[in-house]
Amino acid sequence: ATGRALALLGYLNNGDVATSEEMAEFEQYKLDRVEQAIDAVKIATSRQELAKIQASVPPSDQKELNGAIRERIKELSHAAANK
């Protein structure tokens, strides 16, 4: 509501206001992007791969990814120790 009010007052660059459907689509896009990154983390084979995956996700979404990365690092460390 605040964003819509600001847009109507001309405080946004072009005056456009996202519809609730557009915002829902954007939120779904963000969720899908994080889910894809988590899937990539699960099959990563090195810390370098994990770093690239983490860098591909915006900082605002990395919190959701960090747990999966920590878990994968433990798995990789455990596998290396058992060789």
Short mmCIF file of N, CA and C in Angstrom, two decimals:
data_model
loop_
_atom_site.label_atom_id
_atom_site.label_comp_id
_atom_site.label_asym_id
_atom_site.label_seq_id
_atom_site.Cartn_x
_atom_site.Cartn_y
_atom_site.Cartn_z
N ALA A 1 0.82 -1.19 0.00
CA ALA A 1 0.00 0.00 0.00
C ALA A 1 0.87 1.25 0.00
N THR A 2 1.94 1.22 0.76
CA THR A 2 2.82 2.39 0.82
C THR A 2 3.46 2.65 -0.53
N GLY A 3 3.92 1.58 -1.19
CA GLY A 3 4.53 1.73 -2.52
C GLY A 3 3.55 2.29 -3.52
N ARG A 4 2.33 1.84 -3.47
CA ARG A 4 1.30 2.34 -4.39
C ARG A 4 1.05 3.83 -4.13
N ALA A 5 0.97 4.21 -2.88
CA ALA A 5 0.75 5.62 -2.54
C ALA A 5 1.90 6.50 -3.02
N LEU A 6 3.13 6.02 -2.83
CA LEU A 6 4.28 6.78 -3.29
C LEU A 6 4.30 6.89 -4.82
N ALA A 7 3.92 5.83 -5.50
CA ALA A 7 3.87 5.87 -6.97
C ALA A 7 2.84 6.87 -7.44
N LEU A 8 1.70 6.88 -6.79
CA LEU A 8 0.65 7.81 -7.18
C LEU A 8 1.07 9.26 -6.95
N LEU A 9 1.95 9.47 -5.98
CA LEU A 9 2.45 10.81 -5.71
C LEU A 9 3.64 11.17 -6.60
N GLY A 10 4.08 10.22 -7.43
CA GLY A 10 5.17 10.49 -8.36
C GLY A 10 6.55 10.23 -7.81
N TYR A 11 6.67 9.46 -6.73
CA TYR A 11 7.98 9.20 -6.14
C TYR A 11 8.71 8.03 -6.79
N LEU A 12 8.09 7.28 -7.67
CA LEU A 12 8.78 6.23 -8.39
C LEU A 12 9.23 6.78 -9.73
N ASN A 13 10.24 6.16 -10.31
CA ASN A 13 10.84 6.69 -11.54
C ASN A 13 9.83 6.92 -12.65
N ASN A 14 9.01 5.91 -12.95
CA ASN A 14 8.11 6.05 -14.10
C ASN A 14 6.64 6.06 -13.72
N GLY A 15 6.32 6.01 -12.46
CA GLY A 15 4.94 6.06 -12.02
C GLY A 15 4.21 4.73 -12.08
N ASP A 16 4.87 3.69 -12.63
CA ASP A 16 4.23 2.39 -12.71
C ASP A 16 4.19 1.73 -11.34
N VAL A 17 3.15 1.00 -11.11
CA VAL A 17 2.98 0.27 -9.86
C VAL A 17 2.75 -1.19 -10.22
N ALA A 18 3.48 -2.08 -9.58
CA ALA A 18 3.31 -3.50 -9.84
C ALA A 18 1.97 -3.96 -9.29
N THR A 19 1.31 -4.82 -10.06
CA THR A 19 0.05 -5.39 -9.59
C THR A 19 0.35 -6.50 -8.60
N SER A 20 -0.64 -6.93 -7.87
CA SER A 20 -0.42 -8.02 -6.93
C SER A 20 -0.04 -9.30 -7.67
N GLU A 21 -0.56 -9.48 -8.88
CA GLU A 21 -0.20 -10.66 -9.68
C GLU A 21 1.27 -10.60 -10.09
N GLU A 22 1.74 -9.41 -10.47
CA GLU A 22 3.15 -9.25 -10.84
C GLU A 22 4.06 -9.49 -9.64
N MET A 23 3.64 -9.03 -8.49
CA MET A 23 4.44 -9.26 -7.28
C MET A 23 4.46 -10.74 -6.91
N ALA A 24 3.33 -11.41 -7.09
CA ALA A 24 3.27 -12.85 -6.81
C ALA A 24 4.20 -13.60 -7.77
N GLU A 25 4.21 -13.21 -9.04
CA GLU A 25 5.11 -13.83 -10.01
C GLU A 25 6.57 -13.60 -9.62
N PHE A 26 6.88 -12.39 -9.18
CA PHE A 26 8.24 -12.08 -8.78
C PHE A 26 8.66 -12.90 -7.57
N GLU A 27 7.78 -13.01 -6.59
CA GLU A 27 8.09 -13.81 -5.40
C GLU A 27 8.31 -15.27 -5.78
N GLN A 28 7.49 -15.80 -6.70
CA GLN A 28 7.66 -17.17 -7.16
C GLN A 28 9.00 -17.32 -7.88
N TYR A 29 9.36 -16.33 -8.69
CA TYR A 29 10.65 -16.35 -9.38
C TYR A 29 11.80 -16.42 -8.37
N LYS A 30 11.72 -15.62 -7.31
CA LYS A 30 12.76 -15.64 -6.30
C LYS A 30 12.84 -17.00 -5.61
N LEU A 31 11.70 -17.58 -5.29
CA LEU A 31 11.69 -18.90 -4.66
C LEU A 31 12.29 -19.95 -5.58
N ASP A 32 11.91 -19.90 -6.85
CA ASP A 32 12.43 -20.85 -7.83
C ASP A 32 13.95 -20.72 -7.96
N ARG A 33 14.44 -19.49 -7.97
CA ARG A 33 15.88 -19.24 -8.10
C ARG A 33 16.63 -19.84 -6.91
N VAL A 34 16.10 -19.68 -5.71
CA VAL A 34 16.74 -20.23 -4.51
C VAL A 34 16.67 -21.76 -4.55
N GLU A 35 15.54 -22.32 -4.94
CA GLU A 35 15.40 -23.77 -5.02
C GLU A 35 16.39 -24.36 -6.02
N GLN A 36 16.56 -23.70 -7.16
CA GLN A 36 17.52 -24.17 -8.16
C GLN A 36 18.94 -24.11 -7.61
N ALA A 37 19.25 -23.07 -6.86
CA ALA A 37 20.57 -22.95 -6.27
C ALA A 37 20.80 -24.05 -5.23
N ILE A 38 19.78 -24.35 -4.43
CA ILE A 38 19.90 -25.41 -3.43
C ILE A 38 20.10 -26.76 -4.12
N ASP A 39 19.39 -27.00 -5.22
CA ASP A 39 19.60 -28.24 -5.98
C ASP A 39 21.03 -28.33 -6.50
N ALA A 40 21.58 -27.21 -6.95
CA ALA A 40 22.95 -27.19 -7.45
C ALA A 40 23.94 -27.44 -6.31
N VAL A 41 23.65 -26.90 -5.13
CA VAL A 41 24.51 -27.12 -3.97
C VAL A 41 24.57 -28.60 -3.64
N LYS A 42 23.46 -29.29 -3.72
CA LYS A 42 23.39 -30.71 -3.35
C LYS A 42 24.28 -31.59 -4.22
N ILE A 43 24.59 -31.14 -5.43
CA ILE A 43 25.43 -31.97 -6.32
C ILE A 43 26.82 -31.37 -6.54
N ALA A 44 27.10 -30.25 -5.90
CA ALA A 44 28.42 -29.63 -6.04
C ALA A 44 29.49 -30.56 -5.49
N THR A 45 30.66 -30.52 -6.12
CA THR A 45 31.74 -31.42 -5.71
C THR A 45 32.95 -30.69 -5.14
N SER A 46 32.89 -29.36 -5.06
CA SER A 46 34.03 -28.63 -4.51
C SER A 46 33.56 -27.32 -3.88
N ARG A 47 34.41 -26.77 -3.05
CA ARG A 47 34.11 -25.47 -2.44
C ARG A 47 34.05 -24.37 -3.49
N GLN A 48 34.84 -24.51 -4.56
CA GLN A 48 34.80 -23.53 -5.63
C GLN A 48 33.43 -23.50 -6.29
N GLU A 49 32.87 -24.67 -6.53
CA GLU A 49 31.52 -24.73 -7.10
C GLU A 49 30.51 -24.08 -6.15
N LEU A 50 30.64 -24.37 -4.87
CA LEU A 50 29.73 -23.79 -3.89
C LEU A 50 29.84 -22.27 -3.86
N ALA A 51 31.06 -21.76 -3.98
CA ALA A 51 31.25 -20.31 -3.99
C ALA A 51 30.59 -19.69 -5.23
N LYS A 52 30.70 -20.36 -6.38
CA LYS A 52 30.07 -19.84 -7.59
C LYS A 52 28.56 -19.84 -7.46
N ILE A 53 28.02 -20.89 -6.88
CA ILE A 53 26.57 -20.97 -6.69
C ILE A 53 26.11 -19.85 -5.76
N GLN A 54 26.83 -19.68 -4.66
CA GLN A 54 26.45 -18.64 -3.70
C GLN A 54 26.53 -17.26 -4.35
N ALA A 55 27.53 -17.03 -5.17
CA ALA A 55 27.68 -15.72 -5.83
C ALA A 55 26.57 -15.46 -6.84
N SER A 56 25.93 -16.53 -7.32
CA SER A 56 24.87 -16.37 -8.32
C SER A 56 23.54 -15.95 -7.71
N VAL A 57 23.46 -15.99 -6.39
CA VAL A 57 22.22 -15.65 -5.69
C VAL A 57 22.39 -14.29 -5.02
N PRO A 58 21.43 -13.39 -5.17
CA PRO A 58 21.54 -12.08 -4.53
C PRO A 58 21.68 -12.19 -3.01
N PRO A 59 22.40 -11.27 -2.40
CA PRO A 59 22.61 -11.31 -0.95
C PRO A 59 21.31 -11.44 -0.15
N SER A 60 20.24 -10.85 -0.64
CA SER A 60 18.98 -10.91 0.09
C SER A 60 18.42 -12.32 0.19
N ASP A 61 18.85 -13.21 -0.71
CA ASP A 61 18.36 -14.59 -0.71
C ASP A 61 19.39 -15.60 -0.22
N GLN A 62 20.58 -15.16 0.08
CA GLN A 62 21.65 -16.08 0.46
C GLN A 62 21.42 -16.74 1.81
N LYS A 63 20.67 -16.08 2.69
CA LYS A 63 20.42 -16.67 4.01
C LYS A 63 19.75 -18.03 3.86
N GLU A 64 18.83 -18.14 2.93
CA GLU A 64 18.13 -19.41 2.70
C GLU A 64 19.07 -20.47 2.14
N LEU A 65 20.12 -20.04 1.45
CA LEU A 65 21.05 -20.95 0.80
C LEU A 65 22.16 -21.42 1.74
N ASN A 66 22.50 -20.61 2.72
CA ASN A 66 23.66 -20.88 3.57
C ASN A 66 23.59 -22.20 4.32
N GLY A 67 22.42 -22.58 4.79
CA GLY A 67 22.29 -23.86 5.49
C GLY A 67 22.62 -25.04 4.59
N ALA A 68 22.14 -24.99 3.36
CA ALA A 68 22.42 -26.07 2.41
C ALA A 68 23.91 -26.12 2.08
N ILE A 69 24.54 -24.96 1.98
CA ILE A 69 25.98 -24.91 1.69
C ILE A 69 26.77 -25.50 2.86
N ARG A 70 26.43 -25.12 4.08
CA ARG A 70 27.13 -25.67 5.25
C ARG A 70 27.00 -27.19 5.30
N GLU A 71 25.80 -27.67 5.04
CA GLU A 71 25.57 -29.13 5.05
C GLU A 71 26.39 -29.83 3.97
N ARG A 72 26.46 -29.24 2.80
CA ARG A 72 27.22 -29.85 1.71
C ARG A 72 28.72 -29.83 2.01
N ILE A 73 29.21 -28.77 2.63
CA ILE A 73 30.62 -28.72 3.02
C ILE A 73 30.94 -29.84 4.01
N LYS A 74 30.02 -30.07 4.96
CA LYS A 74 30.22 -31.19 5.90
C LYS A 74 30.28 -32.52 5.16
N GLU A 75 29.36 -32.71 4.21
CA GLU A 75 29.35 -33.95 3.44
C GLU A 75 30.64 -34.14 2.65
N LEU A 76 31.11 -33.06 2.01
CA LEU A 76 32.34 -33.15 1.23
C LEU A 76 33.55 -33.42 2.13
N SER A 77 33.58 -32.77 3.29
CA SER A 77 34.67 -32.99 4.24
C SER A 77 34.67 -34.42 4.75
N HIS A 78 33.49 -34.93 5.06
CA HIS A 78 33.36 -36.30 5.54
C HIS A 78 33.80 -37.30 4.46
N ALA A 79 33.40 -37.07 3.23
CA ALA A 79 33.79 -37.95 2.13
C ALA A 79 35.30 -37.92 1.91
N ALA A 80 35.91 -36.74 2.03
CA ALA A 80 37.35 -36.63 1.85
C ALA A 80 38.10 -37.34 2.98
N ALA A 81 37.56 -37.28 4.19
CA ALA A 81 38.20 -37.91 5.35
C ALA A 81 38.13 -39.44 5.25
N ASN A 82 37.12 -39.96 4.57
CA ASN A 82 36.95 -41.40 4.46
C ASN A 82 37.67 -42.02 3.27
N LYS A 83 38.41 -41.21 2.54
CA LYS A 83 39.15 -41.75 1.38
C LYS A 83 40.42 -42.42 1.82
#
